[in-house]
Amino acid sequence: MIGHKHVIERFTSAIASNTLAHAYVFVGSASVGKRTTAEWLLKTLLKTEHLDAHPDFVRVERCLNPKTGKMREQISIDQIVEATRRFAMRSVRVPKKALLIQGAESLSIAAANALLKTLEEPRGDALIILTSVSEQALLPTILSRTQRVRFHALSFDEVADALKERGVEREAAEVLAAMANGLPGRALTLMDDEEQRSNIERQLQTIRACFSPRPSERILAVHDMIPPYDADHVKTRTELKRRLALFETVAHKHLLAASGCGASPLLGDDAPVLSIAQAGNILTAIQSAKARLEAHVDPHLTLIHTVMSYAL
């Protein structure tokens, strides 16, 4: 595992003192380490290295629709009913039952309500962990019955050092750490996937054009920022959010450079020199764009408005 030492220490202490709660919600960005930490905790409790083969472990996540072959947008009530049925069975190997619900923000309303009974009347030997990118996406009744554990992005040095420990050369590790934006899962994926690294580099070239002093170049860059249409709308929205997050990261690196903290490899060799005010204005514009996208405003119009709202 990379980082989150305070979370590991918290649960190590709770295990030793037998003070674990019956249910937790792990909240944080995608790839920040929620699932990895949950699996570490559950492996420790169930005394196994192979969770999915353990009879006392149940995992729930979005799955493929067998009729369409596409990923379902939600976790269905049928999945939760089946999971809670298995969860209610007597423990087989150890005096613990574990339920992990990944991407709990995708629970349908019916599925979330079906889960409430299990949360309200927990078994004495139960541990339930939900992971979610957002607290707001979960029912208040679920939040009131669970303890929150928040996962924050790691520092640049934590991610870079972890990559170097895995044999990545210093300069490459720093570039990958900058690309990962504090998300260890993202960093490890990029380390192992040359195609993804190339794809990110192409996106970076596009995003760097959004910092051009010429508005026409910024508008052209917008066309390349919009991900290709995919029938899986969740996948398309997720990719758009990822690209906007990379845009925000580059803008933040410009702000740091303007503040005298040194230039990041993400900025490229020919990066324009921005003032603190200019970098701040771009970050403000990106925040407004994220709010518009959440309100389902047209992505193309949103991004054009964004890149035209600041002067360089």
XYZ file of C-alpha atoms in Angstrom:
312
model
C 0.000 0.000 0.000
C 1.047 3.579 -0.615
C 0.422 6.239 2.030
C -2.573 6.658 4.379
C -0.460 5.710 7.400
C -2.879 7.418 9.792
C -5.737 5.244 8.500
C -3.647 2.071 8.820
C -2.620 3.044 12.351
C -6.242 3.775 13.301
C -7.447 0.334 12.204
C -4.420 -1.507 13.561
C -5.181 0.006 16.956
C -8.908 -0.782 16.659
C -8.165 -4.419 15.806
C -5.773 -4.751 18.752
C -8.273 -3.253 21.181
C -11.301 -4.976 19.616
C -13.033 -1.631 19.069
C -13.909 -1.824 15.382
C -17.281 -0.340 14.451
C -19.683 -2.566 12.546
C -19.813 -0.345 9.448
C -17.616 2.239 7.738
C -17.828 4.444 4.666
C -14.459 5.091 3.013
C -14.757 8.405 1.153
C -12.281 9.830 -1.345
C -11.382 10.299 -4.994
C -11.186 7.361 -7.366
C -7.758 5.635 -7.193
C -6.867 7.300 -3.872
C -6.568 3.948 -2.064
C -10.003 3.225 -0.546
C -10.407 -0.274 -2.002
C -6.802 -1.261 -1.311
C -7.093 -0.197 2.327
C -10.453 -1.932 2.733
C -9.028 -5.144 1.307
C -5.992 -4.928 3.620
C -8.301 -4.558 6.629
C -10.574 -7.411 5.586
C -7.674 -9.725 4.762
C -6.279 -9.033 8.228
C -9.578 -9.805 9.937
C -10.360 -12.909 7.879
C -6.744 -14.117 7.995
C -6.539 -14.679 4.245
C -4.637 -13.422 1.209
C -7.455 -14.391 -1.170
C -10.560 -12.448 -0.208
C -12.825 -13.425 -3.076
C -12.230 -17.122 -2.407
C -13.089 -16.773 1.280
C -16.561 -18.096 2.240
C -17.080 -15.365 4.849
C -16.490 -12.488 2.433
C -19.034 -10.844 0.119
C -18.169 -8.199 -2.481
C -20.687 -5.996 -4.332
C -19.925 -3.611 -7.194
C -21.403 -2.427 -10.483
C -21.510 -5.287 -12.949
C -22.114 -5.955 -16.624
C -25.631 -6.131 -17.960
C -25.753 -9.577 -19.604
C -28.318 -8.342 -22.137
C -26.303 -5.381 -23.395
C -22.745 -6.340 -22.447
C -22.320 -2.842 -20.958
C -21.582 -1.806 -17.412
C -24.720 -1.078 -15.428
C -25.042 2.489 -14.194
C -26.220 1.375 -10.752
C -25.833 -1.365 -8.185
C -29.219 -3.066 -8.253
C -31.524 -4.129 -5.444
C -31.125 -7.750 -6.601
C -27.379 -7.535 -5.968
C -27.915 -6.177 -2.450
C -30.617 -8.728 -1.614
C -28.332 -11.582 -2.678
C -25.337 -10.078 -0.854
C -27.243 -9.588 2.404
C -28.637 -13.129 2.154
C -25.108 -14.528 1.940
C -23.930 -12.122 4.610
C -26.600 -13.392 7.008
C -25.240 -16.956 6.884
C -23.176 -18.327 9.746
C -19.405 -17.786 9.576
C -17.489 -20.737 8.172
C -13.786 -20.273 8.902
C -13.380 -17.377 11.324
C -15.795 -15.615 13.702
C -16.242 -12.713 11.287
C -18.378 -11.920 8.243
C -17.277 -9.146 5.883
C -19.220 -7.201 3.268
C -17.477 -4.782 0.892
C -19.615 -2.536 -1.328
C -17.405 -0.800 -3.883
C -18.663 2.375 -5.524
C -21.560 2.787 -3.112
C -22.394 6.100 -4.794
C -23.867 3.876 -7.546
C -26.430 2.223 -5.270
C -29.937 2.627 -6.622
C -32.423 4.081 -4.139
C -34.069 0.672 -3.799
C -30.693 -1.014 -3.266
C -29.676 1.545 -0.647
C -32.943 1.057 1.219
C -32.519 -2.722 1.057
C -29.131 -2.334 2.729
C -30.533 -0.354 5.648
C -31.909 -3.354 7.547
C -28.453 -4.956 7.588
C -26.936 -1.677 8.813
C -29.656 -1.167 11.426
C -29.430 -4.665 12.860
C -25.759 -5.599 12.517
C -24.508 -9.033 13.444
C -22.099 -9.088 16.350
C -19.414 -10.567 14.122
C -20.035 -8.310 11.118
C -17.927 -5.723 9.361
C -19.393 -3.737 6.490
C -17.319 -1.326 4.387
C -18.718 0.921 1.690
C -16.415 2.912 -0.579
C -17.649 6.072 -2.266
C -16.254 9.056 -4.124
C -18.870 11.275 -2.469
C -20.718 11.448 0.841
C -23.467 13.482 -0.798
C -24.271 10.589 -3.141
C -25.261 8.363 -0.198
C -28.564 8.365 1.657
C -28.457 10.240 4.982
C -29.869 7.101 6.607
C -26.795 5.156 5.466
C -24.409 7.869 6.660
C -26.097 7.993 10.078
C -25.466 4.280 10.580
C -21.805 4.238 9.559
C -18.521 5.842 10.529
C -16.765 7.933 7.933
C -13.096 7.475 7.011
C -11.850 10.165 4.653
C -9.032 9.494 2.201
C -7.092 12.496 0.920
C -4.760 12.741 -2.052
C -1.155 11.989 -1.155
C 1.694 14.443 -1.464
C 3.807 14.545 -4.607
C 6.797 13.185 -2.660
C 4.846 10.236 -1.214
C 3.788 9.083 -4.666
C 7.170 9.746 -6.310
C 9.061 7.946 -3.529
C 6.736 4.937 -3.770
C 7.359 4.698 -7.510
C 11.128 4.944 -7.011
C 10.923 2.133 -4.447
C 9.310 0.069 -7.202
C 12.243 0.621 -9.531
C 11.088 3.659 -11.516
C 13.912 6.106 -12.310
C 13.799 9.452 -10.516
C 12.808 11.701 -13.438
C 10.162 9.259 -14.700
C 8.830 8.808 -11.161
C 8.415 12.559 -10.768
C 6.557 12.882 -14.065
C 4.256 9.970 -13.206
C 3.662 11.369 -9.717
C 2.707 14.724 -11.200
C 0.355 13.012 -13.669
C -1.226 10.973 -10.877
C -2.132 14.112 -8.904
C -1.784 12.443 -5.510
C -3.694 9.284 -6.473
C -1.524 6.209 -5.818
C -3.750 3.846 -7.779
C -3.489 6.116 -10.793
C 0.298 6.256 -10.428
C 0.621 2.457 -10.337
C -1.645 2.091 -13.368
C 0.431 4.591 -15.322
C 3.634 2.864 -14.250
C 2.463 -0.439 -15.730
C 0.509 0.779 -18.754
C 2.515 2.398 -21.545
C -0.623 2.997 -23.616
C -2.249 4.944 -20.783
C 0.909 6.986 -20.278
C 0.916 7.888 -23.970
C -2.771 8.771 -23.772
C -2.175 11.035 -20.764
C 0.724 12.716 -22.555
C -1.550 13.463 -25.532
C -4.145 14.902 -23.173
C -1.445 17.010 -21.552
C -0.487 18.473 -24.913
C -4.126 19.425 -25.444
C -4.465 20.903 -21.967
C -1.255 22.900 -22.324
C -2.845 24.571 -25.354
C -5.593 25.835 -23.028
C -2.931 28.116 -21.523
C -2.121 29.747 -24.859
C -2.448 33.543 -24.974
C -4.314 33.078 -28.292
C -8.044 32.395 -27.730
C -8.300 30.572 -31.069
C -5.788 27.951 -29.895
C -7.672 27.511 -26.640
C -10.949 26.937 -28.511
C -9.310 24.346 -30.776
C -7.977 22.573 -27.692
C -11.502 22.240 -26.316
C -12.498 20.008 -29.240
C -9.734 17.570 -28.290
C -10.586 17.700 -24.573
C -14.061 16.250 -25.118
C -13.792 12.430 -24.899
C -15.201 10.367 -27.762
C -18.836 9.355 -27.357
C -19.430 6.029 -25.670
C -22.790 4.324 -25.268
C -21.801 3.799 -21.631
C -22.651 7.319 -20.442
C -21.078 6.726 -17.040
C -17.769 5.912 -18.737
C -17.967 9.073 -20.868
C -18.762 11.312 -17.889
C -16.007 9.728 -15.815
C -13.443 10.317 -18.571
C -14.535 13.948 -18.989
C -14.188 14.535 -15.242
C -10.733 12.947 -15.331
C -9.610 15.273 -18.119
C -11.012 18.302 -16.330
C -9.177 17.184 -13.183
C -5.932 17.043 -15.184
C -6.663 20.563 -16.499
C -7.130 21.698 -12.886
C -3.891 19.995 -11.849
C -1.901 21.760 -14.561
C -3.476 25.092 -13.571
C -2.498 24.441 -9.960
C 1.084 23.689 -11.046
C 1.099 27.058 -12.836
C -0.048 28.704 -9.607
C 2.752 27.023 -7.668
C 5.295 28.066 -10.297
C 4.007 31.646 -10.162
C 4.409 31.527 -6.375
C 8.091 30.616 -6.717
C 7.799 26.892 -5.974
C 9.491 25.762 -9.186
C 8.125 24.466 -12.471
C 6.481 21.040 -12.602
C 7.283 18.553 -15.405
C 3.565 18.697 -16.210
C 3.930 22.227 -17.570
C 6.204 21.205 -20.443
C 9.332 22.871 -21.790
C 7.590 25.826 -23.458
C 5.084 26.672 -20.748
C 3.963 30.312 -20.593
C 4.885 32.252 -17.475
C 1.668 33.139 -15.665
C 1.102 35.521 -12.801
C -0.520 34.376 -9.572
C -3.681 36.275 -10.554
C -3.839 34.634 -14.002
C -3.377 31.137 -12.598
C -5.963 31.857 -9.908
C -8.484 33.070 -12.494
C -8.056 29.865 -14.489
C -8.599 27.724 -11.385
C -11.768 29.701 -10.626
C -12.999 29.160 -14.176
C -12.371 25.407 -13.897
C -14.338 25.246 -10.640
C -17.259 26.947 -12.395
C -16.978 24.458 -15.257
C -17.163 21.517 -12.841
C -20.338 22.946 -11.311
C -21.915 23.401 -14.764
C -21.064 19.846 -15.773
C -22.647 18.537 -12.565
C -25.762 20.490 -13.586
C -25.642 18.665 -16.975
C -24.815 21.748 -19.029
C -23.475 20.829 -22.489
C -19.772 19.879 -22.038
C -18.586 21.499 -25.268
C -20.249 24.837 -24.522
C -19.070 24.652 -20.907
C -15.414 24.187 -21.838
C -15.506 26.896 -24.531
C -16.970 29.302 -21.973
C -14.234 28.243 -19.546
C -11.240 28.854 -21.831
C -12.713 32.163 -23.030
C -13.347 33.451 -19.517
C -9.722 34.276 -18.720
C -7.130 36.499 -20.393
C -3.446 35.582 -20.700
